[in-house]
PDB file of C-alpha atoms in Angstrom:
ATOM      1  CA  MET X  30      63.718   1.362  24.132  1.00 64.00           C
ATOM      2  CA  GLY X  31      63.579  -1.340  26.810  1.00 69.00           C
ATOM      3  CA  PHE X  32      62.389  -1.246  30.374  1.00 70.00           C
ATOM      4  CA  VAL X  33      65.762  -0.249  31.796  1.00 68.00           C
ATOM      5  CA  GLU X  34      66.082   2.811  29.550  1.00 73.00           C
ATOM      6  CA  VAL X  35      62.506   3.935  30.212  1.00 78.00           C
ATOM      7  CA  TYR X  36      62.852   3.346  33.931  1.00 75.00           C
ATOM      8  CA  TYR X  37      66.144   5.195  34.281  1.00 75.00           C
ATOM      9  CA  ASP X  38      64.835   8.078  32.223  1.00 78.00           C
ATOM     10  CA  TYR X  39      62.002   8.310  34.744  1.00 82.00           C
ATOM     11  CA  ILE X  40      64.469   8.258  37.664  1.00 81.00           C
ATOM     12  CA  ARG X  41      66.573  10.976  36.028  1.00 80.00           C
ATOM     13  CA  ALA X  42      63.451  13.066  35.511  1.00 84.00           C
ATOM     14  CA  LEU X  43      62.435  12.557  39.127  1.00 85.00           C
ATOM     15  CA  GLU X  44      65.884  13.609  40.328  1.00 84.00           C
ATOM     16  CA  SER X  45      65.759  16.739  38.173  1.00 85.00           C
ATOM     17  CA  LEU X  46      62.691  18.081  39.962  1.00 87.00           C
ATOM     18  CA  SER X  47      63.221  20.897  42.414  1.00 87.00           C
ATOM     19  CA  ASP X  48      62.745  20.143  46.106  1.00 88.00           C
ATOM     20  CA  GLU X  49      59.468  22.058  46.030  1.00 86.00           C
ATOM     21  CA  GLU X  50      58.146  20.083  43.062  1.00 86.00           C
ATOM     22  CA  LEU X  51      59.188  16.813  44.662  1.00 87.00           C
ATOM     23  CA  VAL X  52      57.503  17.673  47.947  1.00 85.00           C
ATOM     24  CA  TYR X  53      54.325  18.691  46.170  1.00 83.00           C
ATOM     25  CA  LYS X  54      54.358  15.486  44.140  1.00 85.00           C
ATOM     26  CA  SER X  55      54.951  13.315  47.205  1.00 84.00           C
ATOM     27  CA  LEU X  56      51.951  14.850  48.920  1.00 80.00           C
ATOM     28  CA  THR X  57      49.527  14.917  46.038  1.00 78.00           C
ATOM     29  CA  GLU X  58      50.208  11.730  44.098  1.00 72.00           C
ATOM     30  CA  ASN X  59      49.129   8.364  45.346  1.00 65.00           C
ATOM     31  CA  ASP X  60      49.688   6.060  42.443  1.00 66.00           C
ATOM     32  CA  MET X  61      52.031   3.310  41.378  1.00 69.00           C
ATOM     33  CA  PHE X  62      55.117   5.495  41.679  1.00 76.00           C
ATOM     34  CA  SER X  63      54.545   6.892  45.157  1.00 76.00           C
ATOM     35  CA  ASN X  64      57.133   4.550  46.704  1.00 73.00           C
ATOM     36  CA  VAL X  65      59.727   5.690  44.175  1.00 79.00           C
ATOM     37  CA  ILE X  66      58.922   9.308  44.946  1.00 84.00           C
ATOM     38  CA  TRP X  67      59.284   8.708  48.698  1.00 82.00           C
ATOM     39  CA  GLU X  68      62.631   7.037  48.112  1.00 79.00           C
ATOM     40  CA  GLU X  69      63.797  10.197  46.341  1.00 84.00           C
ATOM     41  CA  VAL X  70      62.513  12.299  49.253  1.00 87.00           C
ATOM     42  CA  LYS X  71      64.493  10.169  51.714  1.00 85.00           C
ATOM     43  CA  ARG X  72      67.590  10.289  49.493  1.00 84.00           C
ATOM     44  CA  ARG X  73      67.546  14.087  49.373  1.00 88.00           C
ATOM     45  CA  MET X  74      66.990  14.348  53.106  1.00 87.00           C
ATOM     46  CA  GLU X  75      70.011  12.112  53.655  1.00 86.00           C
ATOM     47  CA  LEU X  76      71.982  14.441  51.378  1.00 87.00           C
ATOM     48  CA  GLY X  77      71.041  17.313  53.663  1.00 87.00           C
ATOM     49  CA  HIS X  78      68.236  18.973  51.702  1.00 87.00           C
ATOM     50  CA  ASN X  79      65.916  20.746  54.082  1.00 85.00           C
ATOM     51  CA  LEU X  80      62.681  19.208  52.830  1.00 85.00           C
ATOM     52  CA  THR X  81      61.205  19.515  56.285  1.00 83.00           C
ATOM     53  CA  GLU X  82      61.043  23.269  55.841  1.00 81.00           C
ATOM     54  CA  ILE X  83      59.331  22.858  52.490  1.00 81.00           C
ATOM     55  CA  TYR X  84      56.840  20.365  53.859  1.00 79.00           C
ATOM     56  CA  TYR X  85      55.844  22.801  56.525  1.00 75.00           C
ATOM     57  CA  ASN X  86      55.523  25.674  54.140  1.00 73.00           C
ATOM     58  CA  THR X  87      53.611  23.535  51.662  1.00 72.00           C
ATOM     59  CA  LEU X  88      51.222  22.072  54.147  1.00 67.00           C
ATOM     60  CA  ASN X  89      51.061  25.091  56.404  1.00 59.00           C
ATOM     61  CA  GLY X  90      50.027  22.892  59.277  1.00 50.00           C
ATOM     62  CA  TYR X  91      51.625  21.167  62.204  1.00 47.00           C
ATOM     63  CA  SER X  92      49.590  17.963  62.499  1.00 49.00           C
ATOM     64  CA  ARG X  93      49.334  17.242  58.767  1.00 50.00           C
ATOM     65  CA  THR X  94      53.074  17.582  58.358  1.00 49.00           C
ATOM     66  CA  TYR X  95      53.725  15.110  61.133  1.00 54.00           C
ATOM     67  CA  LYS X  96      51.466  12.643  59.359  1.00 55.00           C
ATOM     68  CA  TYR X  97      53.376  12.977  56.099  1.00 55.00           C
ATOM     69  CA  ILE X  98      56.932  12.985  57.421  1.00 56.00           C
ATOM     70  CA  ASN X  99      56.162   9.919  59.502  1.00 54.00           C
ATOM     71  CA  ILE X 100      57.449   7.607  56.795  1.00 47.00           C
TER      72      ILE X 100
ATOM     73  CA  MET K  16      64.297   5.702  58.742  1.00 54.00           C
ATOM     74  CA  GLY K  17      64.378   4.531  62.342  1.00 60.00           C
ATOM     75  CA  PHE K  18      62.293   5.794  65.232  1.00 61.00           C
ATOM     76  CA  VAL K  19      65.025   8.047  66.624  1.00 64.00           C
ATOM     77  CA  GLU K  20      65.587   9.659  63.224  1.00 62.00           C
ATOM     78  CA  LYS K  21      61.859  10.195  62.772  1.00 61.00           C
ATOM     79  CA  VAL K  22      61.658  11.891  66.158  1.00 61.00           C
ATOM     80  CA  ARG K  23      64.661  14.074  65.285  1.00 63.00           C
ATOM     81  CA  VAL K  24      63.155  15.087  61.941  1.00 62.00           C
ATOM     82  CA  PHE K  25      59.848  15.799  63.611  1.00 59.00           C
ATOM     83  CA  GLU K  26      61.438  17.883  66.362  1.00 60.00           C
ATOM     84  CA  ASP K  27      63.498  19.845  63.811  1.00 62.00           C
ATOM     85  CA  ALA K  28      60.393  20.410  61.742  1.00 59.00           C
ATOM     86  CA  LYS K  29      58.434  21.523  64.770  1.00 56.00           C
ATOM     87  CA  LYS K  30      61.135  24.029  65.766  1.00 57.00           C
ATOM     88  CA  TYR K  31      61.344  25.357  62.232  1.00 54.00           C
ATOM     89  CA  TYR K  32      57.594  25.674  61.933  1.00 51.00           C
ATOM     90  CA  GLU K  33      57.282  27.517  65.218  1.00 53.00           C
ATOM     91  CA  SER K  34      60.064  29.919  64.303  1.00 54.00           C
ATOM     92  CA  SER K  35      58.737  30.544  60.807  1.00 50.00           C
ATOM     93  CA  LEU K  36      55.128  31.324  61.544  1.00 46.00           C
ATOM     94  CA  PRO K  37      54.108  34.386  59.538  1.00 45.00           C
ATOM     95  CA  LYS K  38      54.980  37.527  61.423  1.00 45.00           C
ATOM     96  CA  LEU K  39      52.777  40.555  61.403  1.00 41.00           C
ATOM     97  CA  ILE K  40      54.427  43.593  59.867  1.00 41.00           C
ATOM     98  CA  ASP K  41      52.349  46.721  60.099  1.00 44.00           C
ATOM     99  CA  GLY K  42      49.270  44.529  60.389  1.00 47.00           C
ATOM    100  CA  GLU K  43      49.994  42.511  57.218  1.00 48.00           C
ATOM    101  CA  THR K  44      51.004  38.835  57.059  1.00 44.00           C
ATOM    102  CA  GLN K  45      54.182  37.866  55.207  1.00 45.00           C
ATOM    103  CA  GLU K  46      53.609  35.311  52.488  1.00 43.00           C
ATOM    104  CA  TYR K  47      55.862  32.378  51.684  1.00 39.00           C
ATOM    105  CA  THR K  48      57.626  32.587  48.313  1.00 39.00           C
ATOM    106  CA  PRO K  49      58.682  29.220  46.864  1.00 37.00           C
ATOM    107  CA  ARG K  50      62.271  28.807  45.754  1.00 38.00           C
ATOM    108  CA  ARG K  51      62.983  28.543  42.040  1.00 36.00           C
ATOM    109  CA  PRO K  52      63.192  25.039  40.581  1.00 40.00           C
ATOM    110  CA  TYR K  53      66.572  23.629  39.538  1.00 44.00           C
ATOM    111  CA  TYR K  54      65.518  23.119  35.944  1.00 45.00           C
ATOM    112  CA  LYS K  55      63.121  25.318  34.070  1.00 53.00           C
ATOM    113  CA  ASP K  56      61.370  22.458  32.292  1.00 71.00           C
ATOM    114  CA  ALA K  57      61.922  19.680  34.855  1.00 76.00           C
ATOM    115  CA  SER K  58      58.213  19.291  35.467  1.00 80.00           C
ATOM    116  CA  SER K  59      57.329  18.571  31.845  1.00 80.00           C
ATOM    117  CA  TYR K  60      60.357  16.290  31.534  1.00 80.00           C
ATOM    118  CA  TYR K  61      59.074  14.359  34.541  1.00 84.00           C
ATOM    119  CA  GLN K  62      55.538  14.152  33.170  1.00 84.00           C
ATOM    120  CA  ASN K  63      56.789  12.747  29.865  1.00 83.00           C
ATOM    121  CA  ALA K  64      59.041  10.210  31.569  1.00 82.00           C
ATOM    122  CA  GLU K  65      56.238   9.153  33.897  1.00 83.00           C
ATOM    123  CA  HIS K  66      53.842   8.762  30.991  1.00 84.00           C
ATOM    124  CA  ASN K  67      56.377   6.681  29.040  1.00 83.00           C
ATOM    125  CA  LEU K  68      57.080   4.377  31.961  1.00 79.00           C
ATOM    126  CA  LYS K  69      53.412   3.853  32.768  1.00 79.00           C
ATOM    127  CA  ALA K  70      52.645   3.116  29.129  1.00 81.00           C
ATOM    128  CA  TYR K  71      55.558   0.695  28.960  1.00 79.00           C
ATOM    129  CA  ILE K  72      54.401  -1.213  32.029  1.00 74.00           C
ATOM    130  CA  LYS K  73      50.772  -1.227  30.946  1.00 73.00           C
ATOM    131  CA  ASN K  74      51.547  -2.509  27.454  1.00 76.00           C
ATOM    132  CA  SER K  75      54.094  -5.129  28.488  1.00 73.00           C
ATOM    133  CA  ASP K  76      53.379  -8.785  28.885  1.00 67.00           C
ATOM    134  CA  ALA K  77      53.653  -9.537  32.612  1.00 62.00           C
ATOM    135  CA  PHE K  78      56.139 -12.365  32.246  1.00 60.00           C
ATOM    136  CA  SER K  79      58.448 -10.434  29.919  1.00 67.00           C
ATOM    137  CA  LEU K  80      58.262  -7.453  32.205  1.00 68.00           C
ATOM    138  CA  ILE K  81      59.195  -9.539  35.233  1.00 63.00           C
ATOM    139  CA  ASN K  82      62.188 -10.895  33.372  1.00 62.00           C
ATOM    140  CA  GLU K  83      63.288  -7.450  32.278  1.00 66.00           C
ATOM    141  CA  ILE K  84      62.955  -6.103  35.787  1.00 62.00           C
ATOM    142  CA  ILE K  85      64.857  -8.988  37.304  1.00 58.00           C
ATOM    143  CA  GLU K  86      67.626  -8.661  34.757  1.00 58.00           C
ATOM    144  CA  SER K  87      67.874  -4.913  35.232  1.00 57.00           C
ATOM    145  CA  ASN K  88      68.684  -5.288  38.954  1.00 54.00           C
ATOM    146  CA  SER K  89      67.220  -1.813  39.323  1.00 54.00           C
ATOM    147  CA  PRO K  90      66.579  -0.216  42.686  1.00 51.00           C
ATOM    148  CA  ARG K  91      63.278   1.327  43.783  1.00 54.00           C
ATOM    149  CA  LEU K  92      61.081  -1.197  42.009  1.00 55.00           C
ATOM    150  CA  ASP K  93      58.335  -1.715  44.549  1.00 50.00           C
ATOM    151  CA  PHE K  94      55.937   0.140  42.291  1.00 53.00           C
ATOM    152  CA  ILE K  95      55.944  -2.762  39.911  1.00 54.00           C
ATOM    153  CA  PHE K  96      53.664  -4.637  42.300  1.00 49.00           C
ATOM    154  CA  GLU K  97      50.989  -2.333  41.044  1.00 51.00           C
ATOM    155  CA  LYS K  98      51.165  -4.068  37.708  1.00 49.00           C
ATOM    156  CA  GLY K  99      48.682  -6.550  39.167  1.00 48.00           C
ATOM    157  CA  LYS K 100      46.078  -3.826  39.531  1.00 49.00           C
ATOM    158  CA  MET K 101      46.030  -3.292  35.783  1.00 51.00           C
ATOM    159  CA  LEU K 102      45.182  -6.889  35.001  1.00 52.00           C
ATOM    160  CA  SER K 103      41.761  -8.427  34.476  1.00 58.00           C
ATOM    161  CA  GLU K 104      40.670 -11.519  36.395  1.00 63.00           C
ATOM    162  CA  GLU K 105      41.858 -13.830  33.592  1.00 66.00           C
ATOM    163  CA  GLU K 106      45.127 -11.962  33.210  1.00 59.00           C
ATOM    164  CA  MET K 107      45.702 -12.135  36.951  1.00 59.00           C
ATOM    165  CA  ALA K 108      45.234 -15.891  36.865  1.00 63.00           C
ATOM    166  CA  SER K 109      47.734 -16.066  34.017  1.00 60.00           C
ATOM    167  CA  PHE K 110      50.106 -13.767  35.896  1.00 57.00           C
ATOM    168  CA  LYS K 111      49.967 -16.068  38.944  1.00 62.00           C
ATOM    169  CA  GLU K 112      50.568 -19.073  36.743  1.00 63.00           C
ATOM    170  CA  LYS K 113      53.669 -17.410  35.299  1.00 57.00           C
ATOM    171  CA  LEU K 114      54.946 -16.470  38.716  1.00 57.00           C
ATOM    172  CA  ASP K 115      54.385 -20.037  39.864  1.00 61.00           C
ATOM    173  CA  TYR K 116      56.330 -21.213  36.851  1.00 56.00           C
ATOM    174  CA  VAL K 117      59.254 -18.917  37.666  1.00 54.00           C
ATOM    175  CA  ARG K 118      59.205 -20.092  41.273  1.00 56.00           C
ATOM    176  CA  SER K 119      58.928 -23.796  40.520  1.00 58.00           C
ATOM    177  CA  HIS K 120      61.749 -23.775  37.973  1.00 51.00           C
ATOM    178  CA  ASN K 121      65.233 -22.896  38.934  1.00 46.00           C
ATOM    179  CA  ILE K 122      65.568 -19.122  38.580  1.00 43.00           C
ATOM    180  CA  SER K 123      68.894 -19.587  36.817  1.00 39.00           C
ATOM    181  CA  THR K 124      67.036 -21.032  33.829  1.00 34.00           C
ATOM    182  CA  THR K 125      65.694 -17.569  32.989  1.00 38.00           C
ATOM    183  CA  LYS K 126      68.977 -15.944  31.850  1.00 39.00           C
ATOM    184  CA  LEU K 127      69.491 -14.272  35.157  1.00 38.00           C
ATOM    185  CA  SER K 128      72.807 -12.937  36.281  1.00 39.00           C
ATOM    186  CA  ASN K 129      72.260 -12.702  40.021  1.00 41.00           C
ATOM    187  CA  GLU K 130      70.219 -15.586  41.318  1.00 44.00           C
ATOM    188  CA  THR K 131      69.844 -14.360  44.871  1.00 44.00           C
ATOM    189  CA  VAL K 132      68.684 -10.886  43.945  1.00 44.00           C
ATOM    190  CA  SER K 133      66.415 -12.315  41.269  1.00 49.00           C
ATOM    191  CA  LYS K 134      64.757 -14.675  43.699  1.00 53.00           C
ATOM    192  CA  ILE K 135      64.063 -11.816  46.055  1.00 52.00           C
ATOM    193  CA  TYR K 136      62.351  -9.886  43.260  1.00 54.00           C
ATOM    194  CA  VAL K 137      60.231 -12.873  42.290  1.00 58.00           C
ATOM    195  CA  ASP K 138      59.239 -13.404  45.912  1.00 60.00           C
ATOM    196  CA  LYS K 139      58.329  -9.744  46.176  1.00 58.00           C
ATOM    197  CA  LEU K 140      56.310  -9.895  42.990  1.00 60.00           C
ATOM    198  CA  TYR K 141      54.530 -12.911  44.351  1.00 61.00           C
ATOM    199  CA  GLU K 142      53.689 -11.070  47.544  1.00 63.00           C
ATOM    200  CA  GLY K 143      52.476  -8.133  45.445  1.00 58.00           C
ATOM    201  CA  TYR K 144      50.226 -10.409  43.454  1.00 58.00           C
ATOM    202  CA  ASN K 145      48.784 -11.952  46.626  1.00 62.00           C
ATOM    203  CA  SER K 146      48.021  -8.593  48.205  1.00 59.00           C
ATOM    204  CA  VAL K 147      46.269  -7.384  45.059  1.00 55.00           C
ATOM    205  CA  HIS K 148      44.327 -10.608  44.792  1.00 56.00           C
ATOM    206  CA  GLU K 149      43.251 -10.471  48.435  1.00 63.00           C
ATOM    207  CA  SER K 150      42.161  -6.847  48.182  1.00 56.00           C
ATOM    208  CA  LEU K 151      39.993  -7.665  45.182  1.00 52.00           C
ATOM    209  CA  HIS K 152      38.304 -10.596  46.909  1.00 54.00           C
ATOM    210  CA  ARG K 153      37.647  -9.096  50.305  1.00 53.00           C
TER     211      ARG K 153
END
């Protein structure tokens, strides 16, 4: 299996996560894939997913949420 | 995301947050219940895929990996800059040498289909290398 197959399998797996799992991952992981995760967050928001609601419920805080959605 | 969009998202989020603060019902606070995930085993699928990709990147020769990435024309590849962080001092020197080689020779000599896109990736990889190198020598 080459890079392309492994990479696209990862993207498919990322896209299969629920909105809640994706939000949690975007807030808790700060490794080599964080940019990819944020791209998926932006993609879903553009598709109309209400991730903002989930961010607020996950973080349960006004100022912290602003920090994280300020991407 | 532009400034106006960020402000809009922030304002929407603020309104939602203010309207969804837990309400007291008979003196007890309502708790938030997360929605169900789309796929039952999506989390373990993701963990496996993440592990496989990390292992692939870690075990690949930097030059081969660069070529594969360039040829794949894949989106969302900024993370690959992090490859530099996995390299030792000697490997980083070798990595730079290989990047220099790719830059100094015509990109089309490396079996690439889209020269313009490929050059952008190599330039980005070069920038990634420089930022890693600078952070290690600060």
